[in-house]
Coordinates of C-alpha atoms and ligand atoms in Angstrom, one line a residue:
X371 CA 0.0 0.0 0.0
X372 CA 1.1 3.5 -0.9
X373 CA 0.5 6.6 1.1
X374 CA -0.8 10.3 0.5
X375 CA -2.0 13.1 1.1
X376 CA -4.6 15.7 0.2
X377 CA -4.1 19.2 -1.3
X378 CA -7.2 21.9 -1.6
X379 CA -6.3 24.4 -4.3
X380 CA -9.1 25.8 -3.1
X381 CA -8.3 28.8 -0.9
X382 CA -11.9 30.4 -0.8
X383 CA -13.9 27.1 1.2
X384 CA -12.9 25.0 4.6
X385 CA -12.6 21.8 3.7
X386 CA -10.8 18.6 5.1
X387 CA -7.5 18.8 3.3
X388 CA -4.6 18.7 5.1
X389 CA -2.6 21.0 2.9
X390 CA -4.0 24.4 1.4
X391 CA -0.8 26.2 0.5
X392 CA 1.0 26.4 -2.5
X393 CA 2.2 23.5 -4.5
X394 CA 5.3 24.8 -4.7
X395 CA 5.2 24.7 -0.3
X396 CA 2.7 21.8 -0.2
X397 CA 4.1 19.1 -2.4
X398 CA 8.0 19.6 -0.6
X399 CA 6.2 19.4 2.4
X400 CA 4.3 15.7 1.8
X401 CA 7.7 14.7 0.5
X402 CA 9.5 15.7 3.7
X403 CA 7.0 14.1 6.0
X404 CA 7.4 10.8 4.0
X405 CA 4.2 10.1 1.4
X406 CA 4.3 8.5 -1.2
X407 CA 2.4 10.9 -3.1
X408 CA -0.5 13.9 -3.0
X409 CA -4.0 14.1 -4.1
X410 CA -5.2 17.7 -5.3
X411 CA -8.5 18.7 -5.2
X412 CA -8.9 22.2 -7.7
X413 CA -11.3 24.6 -7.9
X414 CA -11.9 23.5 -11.2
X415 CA -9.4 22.4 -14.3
X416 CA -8.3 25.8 -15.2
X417 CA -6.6 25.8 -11.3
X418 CA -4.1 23.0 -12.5
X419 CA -1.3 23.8 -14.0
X420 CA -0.1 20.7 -15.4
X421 CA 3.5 21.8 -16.3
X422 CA 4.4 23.3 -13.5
X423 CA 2.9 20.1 -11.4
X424 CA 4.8 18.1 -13.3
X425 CA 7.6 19.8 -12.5
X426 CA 7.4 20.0 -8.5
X427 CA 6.3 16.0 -8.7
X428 CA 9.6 15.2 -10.4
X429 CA 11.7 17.7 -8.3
X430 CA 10.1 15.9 -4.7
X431 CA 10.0 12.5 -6.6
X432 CA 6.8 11.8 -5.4
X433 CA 3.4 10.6 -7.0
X434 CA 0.3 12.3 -8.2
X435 CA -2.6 9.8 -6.6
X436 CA -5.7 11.3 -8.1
X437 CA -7.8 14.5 -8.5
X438 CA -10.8 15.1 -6.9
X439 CA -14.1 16.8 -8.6
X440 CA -15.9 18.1 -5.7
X441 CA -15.1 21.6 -6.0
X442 CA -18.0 21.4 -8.8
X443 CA -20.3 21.2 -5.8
X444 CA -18.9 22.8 -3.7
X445 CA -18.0 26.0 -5.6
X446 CA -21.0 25.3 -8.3
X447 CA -23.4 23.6 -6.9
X448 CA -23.1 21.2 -10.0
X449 CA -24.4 17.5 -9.5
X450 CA -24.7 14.7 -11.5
X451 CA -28.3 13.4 -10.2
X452 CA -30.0 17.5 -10.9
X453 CA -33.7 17.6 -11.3
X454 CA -32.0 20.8 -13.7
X455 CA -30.6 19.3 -17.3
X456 CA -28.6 22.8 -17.3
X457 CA -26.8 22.1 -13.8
X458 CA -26.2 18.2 -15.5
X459 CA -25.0 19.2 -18.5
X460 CA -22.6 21.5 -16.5
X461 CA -21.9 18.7 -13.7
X462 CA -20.5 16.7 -16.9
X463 CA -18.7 19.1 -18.2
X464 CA -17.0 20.4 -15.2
X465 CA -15.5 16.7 -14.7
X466 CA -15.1 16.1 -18.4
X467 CA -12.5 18.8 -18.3
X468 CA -10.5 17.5 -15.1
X469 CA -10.9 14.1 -16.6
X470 CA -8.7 15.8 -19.9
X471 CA -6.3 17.0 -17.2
X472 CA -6.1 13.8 -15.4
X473 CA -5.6 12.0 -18.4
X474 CA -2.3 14.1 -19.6
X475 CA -1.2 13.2 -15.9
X476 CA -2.0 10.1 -16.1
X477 CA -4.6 9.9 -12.9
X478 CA -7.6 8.7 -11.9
X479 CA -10.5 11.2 -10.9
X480 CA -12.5 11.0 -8.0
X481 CA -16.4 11.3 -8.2
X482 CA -18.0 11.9 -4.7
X483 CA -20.1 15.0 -4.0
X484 CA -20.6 15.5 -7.4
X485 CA -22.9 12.5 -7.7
X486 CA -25.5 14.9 -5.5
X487 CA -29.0 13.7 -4.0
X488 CA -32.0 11.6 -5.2
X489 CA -34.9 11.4 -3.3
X490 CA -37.7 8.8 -2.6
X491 CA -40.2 9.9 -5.4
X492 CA -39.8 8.3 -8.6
X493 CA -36.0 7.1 -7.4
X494 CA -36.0 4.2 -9.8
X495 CA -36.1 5.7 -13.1
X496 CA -33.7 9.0 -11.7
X497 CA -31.4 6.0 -10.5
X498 CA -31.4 4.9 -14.1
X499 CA -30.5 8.2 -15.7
X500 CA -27.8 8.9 -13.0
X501 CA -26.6 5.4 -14.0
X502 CA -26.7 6.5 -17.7
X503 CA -24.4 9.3 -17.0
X504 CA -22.3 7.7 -14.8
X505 CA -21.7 5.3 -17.8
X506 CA -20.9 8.0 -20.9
X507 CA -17.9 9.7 -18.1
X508 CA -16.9 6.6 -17.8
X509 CA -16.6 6.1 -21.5
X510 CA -14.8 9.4 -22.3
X511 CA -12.6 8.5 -19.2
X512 CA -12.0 5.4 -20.7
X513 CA -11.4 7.2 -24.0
X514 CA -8.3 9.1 -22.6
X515 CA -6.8 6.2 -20.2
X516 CA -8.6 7.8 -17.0
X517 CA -10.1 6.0 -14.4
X518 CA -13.0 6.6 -12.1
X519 CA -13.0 6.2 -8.8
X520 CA -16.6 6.4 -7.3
X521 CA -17.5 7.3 -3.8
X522 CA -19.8 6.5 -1.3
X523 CA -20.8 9.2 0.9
X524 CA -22.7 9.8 4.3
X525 CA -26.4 10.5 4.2
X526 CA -25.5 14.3 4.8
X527 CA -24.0 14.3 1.8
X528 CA -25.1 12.5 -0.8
X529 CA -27.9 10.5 -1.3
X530 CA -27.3 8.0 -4.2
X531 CA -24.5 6.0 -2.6
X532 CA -24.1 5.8 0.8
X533 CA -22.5 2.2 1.6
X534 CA -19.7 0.2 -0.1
X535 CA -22.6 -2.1 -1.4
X536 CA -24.3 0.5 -2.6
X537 CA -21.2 1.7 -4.7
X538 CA -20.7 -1.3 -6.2
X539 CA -24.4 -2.1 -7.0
X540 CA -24.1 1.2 -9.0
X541 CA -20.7 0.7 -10.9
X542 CA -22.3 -2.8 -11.9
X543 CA -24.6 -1.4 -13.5
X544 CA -23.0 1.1 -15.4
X545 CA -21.4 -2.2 -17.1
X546 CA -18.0 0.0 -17.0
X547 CA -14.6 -2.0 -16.2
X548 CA -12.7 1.6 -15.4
X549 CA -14.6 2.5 -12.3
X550 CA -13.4 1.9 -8.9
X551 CA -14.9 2.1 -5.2
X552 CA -13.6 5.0 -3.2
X553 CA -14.0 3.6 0.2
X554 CA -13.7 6.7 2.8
X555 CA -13.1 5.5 6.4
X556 CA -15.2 8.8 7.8
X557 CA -18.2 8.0 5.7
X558 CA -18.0 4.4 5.9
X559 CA -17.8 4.9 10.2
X560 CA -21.3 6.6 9.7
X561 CA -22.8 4.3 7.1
X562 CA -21.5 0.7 7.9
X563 CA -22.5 -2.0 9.9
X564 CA -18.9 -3.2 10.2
X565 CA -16.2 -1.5 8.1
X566 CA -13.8 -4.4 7.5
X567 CA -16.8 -7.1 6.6
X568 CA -17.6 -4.2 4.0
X569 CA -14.3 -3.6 2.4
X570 CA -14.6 -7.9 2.3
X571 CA -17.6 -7.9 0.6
X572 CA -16.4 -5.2 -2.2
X573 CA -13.1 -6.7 -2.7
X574 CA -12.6 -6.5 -6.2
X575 CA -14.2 -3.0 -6.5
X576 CA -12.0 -0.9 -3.9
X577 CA -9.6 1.2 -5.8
X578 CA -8.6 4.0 -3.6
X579 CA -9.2 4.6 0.1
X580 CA -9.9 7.9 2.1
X581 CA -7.3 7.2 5.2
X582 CA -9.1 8.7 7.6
X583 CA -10.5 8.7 11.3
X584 CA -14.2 9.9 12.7
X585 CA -14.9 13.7 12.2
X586 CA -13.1 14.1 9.8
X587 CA -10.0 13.9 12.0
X588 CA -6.3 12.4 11.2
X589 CA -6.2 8.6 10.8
X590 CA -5.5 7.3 14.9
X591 CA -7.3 10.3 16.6
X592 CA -10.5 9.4 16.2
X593 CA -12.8 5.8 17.0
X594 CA -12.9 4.3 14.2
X595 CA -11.3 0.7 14.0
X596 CA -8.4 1.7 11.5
X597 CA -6.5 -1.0 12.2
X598 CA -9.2 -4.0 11.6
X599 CA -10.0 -1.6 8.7
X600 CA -6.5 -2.4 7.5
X601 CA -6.3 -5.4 8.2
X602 CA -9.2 -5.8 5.9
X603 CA -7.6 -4.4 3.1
X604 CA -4.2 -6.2 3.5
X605 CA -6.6 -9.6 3.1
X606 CA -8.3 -8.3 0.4
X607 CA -5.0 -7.8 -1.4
X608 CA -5.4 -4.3 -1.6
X609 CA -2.2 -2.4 -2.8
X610 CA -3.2 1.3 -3.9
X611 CA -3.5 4.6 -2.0
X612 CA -4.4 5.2 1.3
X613 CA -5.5 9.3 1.1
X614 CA -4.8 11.2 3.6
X615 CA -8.5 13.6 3.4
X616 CA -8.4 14.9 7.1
X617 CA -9.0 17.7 8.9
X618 CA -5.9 20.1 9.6
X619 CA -6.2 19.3 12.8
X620 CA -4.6 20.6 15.5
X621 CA -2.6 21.9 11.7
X622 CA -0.9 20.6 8.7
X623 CA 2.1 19.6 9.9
X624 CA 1.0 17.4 12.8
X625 CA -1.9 16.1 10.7
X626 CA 0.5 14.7 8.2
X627 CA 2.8 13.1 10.7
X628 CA 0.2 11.7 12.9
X629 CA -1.2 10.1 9.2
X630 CA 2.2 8.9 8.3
X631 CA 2.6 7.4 11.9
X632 CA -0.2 5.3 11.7
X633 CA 0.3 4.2 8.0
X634 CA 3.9 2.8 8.9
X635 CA 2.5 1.1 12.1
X636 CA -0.6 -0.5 10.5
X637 CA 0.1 -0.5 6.8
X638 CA 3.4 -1.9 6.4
Ligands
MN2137 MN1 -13.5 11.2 0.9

C-alpha cells in the first residue's frame, strides 16, 4: 500500500484537506514528511497547471494519486443526479475537463459529491439516468486512459451512494470496467454496519481509500477501527492509496505526521 496526502487548491472554502498552500510549499512538504504521493483537489481544471505540477512531482519524486471533482459542488453547486438538465450538462462538463487534465497526468478522478442527491419519489427511473451518465464519463474516461474512482458518501452528503454495497451495485450497472470504489473510512464509520466485513464484501471494487478517522480527524485520533480496517484491506490484497482527506487538525504539519505514523504502524 502506498500513502498520501490531500491538497485543496481551493483557498476560498474549509474543507478537510490537510494541505492548502502552494504547490510549490505543499508538495516539498508531503515529500518531507514521507508520502508517497498527493491528491489535489482544484477549484476546477483551469486551477491545475499541469507543467508546472509536473515539475514540483519530479523535483520531490513523489506521486500524483488522483484528482478530486468536488469543487463542482462545492464551488458550483453542479451535480450529476440535478432535477436541472442545465446544472447536468454543467456537472459533466466540469469533470469532463478534469478528466482531460487527469488523463495528460495520467490519474484517476475522483467522483463523490458531485454524484449529488435523489430522493424517494420516482427514485427508480432518476437511479437509471444517474446510472446512464455515470456510464458516458466513464466512457470518455475510458477514451483518454482515466479511471474513475466512485464514492460512497454519508447521508448528509449524498444520497445515491451511501455504503460500499451501494457503490458497487451502482458501478455494476453502469457495465464500466474503469470505475473503482472509493472507500472513505469517515463516511463508511457513519454508514457501515462493520467496516472491514464491508471492504470484504467489495473486494474486487475498492480502488482507492480515504485514510481517515471519525470527524473528519487524522487517521488514529478518532474511534474508528483503522487498524481492523487495514487489516481488511491487507486480506483483500489491496495495494493502492491510502489518502490522507483529514481535517488540519490541531494543523498541517502534525496532521501529516500523525497520518504517516499510523500508516507505517498499520500498513506496512
Ligand atoms: Mn473522501
Amino acid at each position: 500500500m502506498k500513502s498520501s496526502v490531500t491538497i485543496s487548491l481551493v483557498e476560498a472554502i474549509k474543507g478537510c484537506w490537510v494541505f492548502k498552500e502552494d504547490l510549490s510549499i505543499s508538495i516539498p512538504m508531503a515529500k518531507e514528511i514521507g508520502f508517497d504521493a498527493v491528491e489535489l483537489f482544484p477549484g476546477s481544471a483551469d486551477d491545475i497547471d499541469s507543467e508546472l505540477l509536473r515539475r514540483l512531482l519530479a523535483e520531490n519524486q513523489i506521486e500524483l494519486s488522483a484528482i478530486a471533482t468536488g469543487a463542482g459542488e462545492v464551488l458550483y453547486g453542479f451535480t450529476l443526479a440535478s432535477e436541472d438538465l442545465t446544472v447536468r450538462v454543467n456537472a459533466v462538463n466540469f469533470i469532463e475537463r478534469i478528466i482531460d487534465v487527469a488523463s495528460s497526468l495520467g490519474v484517476p478522478v475522483i467522483i463523490g459529491s458531485m454524484q449529488g442527491y435523489i430522493g424517494k419519489d420516482n427514485r427508480r427511473q432518476k437511479l437509471a439516468e444517474f446510472v446512464s451518465i455515470l456510464g458516458k464519463l466513464a466512457q470518455y474516461a475510458a477514451d483518454r486512459n482515466v479511471g474513475i474512482l466512485f464514492e460512497p458518501l454519508n447521508r448528509r452528503q449524498a444520497g445515491i451512494a451511501n455504503t460500499l454495497a451501494d457503490g458497487v451495485e451502482i458501478i455494476k450497472a453502469t457495465g464500466a470496467s474503469n470505475i473503482k470504489l472509493l472507500a472513505d473510512f469517515f463516511h463508511m464509520g457513519i454508514e457501515e454496519e462493520n467496516i472491514a466485513r464491508s471492504i470484504k464484501n467489495a473486494a474486487e471494487y475498492i480502488g482507492y481509500v480515504h485514510f481517515v478517522d471519525s470527524y473528519r480527524k487524522p487517521a488514529g485520533t478518532g474511534h474508528i477501527d483503522i487498524k481492523s480496517a487495514v487489516e481488511a484491506l491487507k486480506e483483500i490484497g489491496y495495494d493502492g492509496f491510502l489518502s490522507a482527506e483529514a481535517l488540519p487538525f490541531p494543523d498541517s504539519r502534525a496532521a501529516a505526521q500523525q497520518t504517516i505514523k499510523m500508516f507505517r504502524l498499520l500498513c506496512k
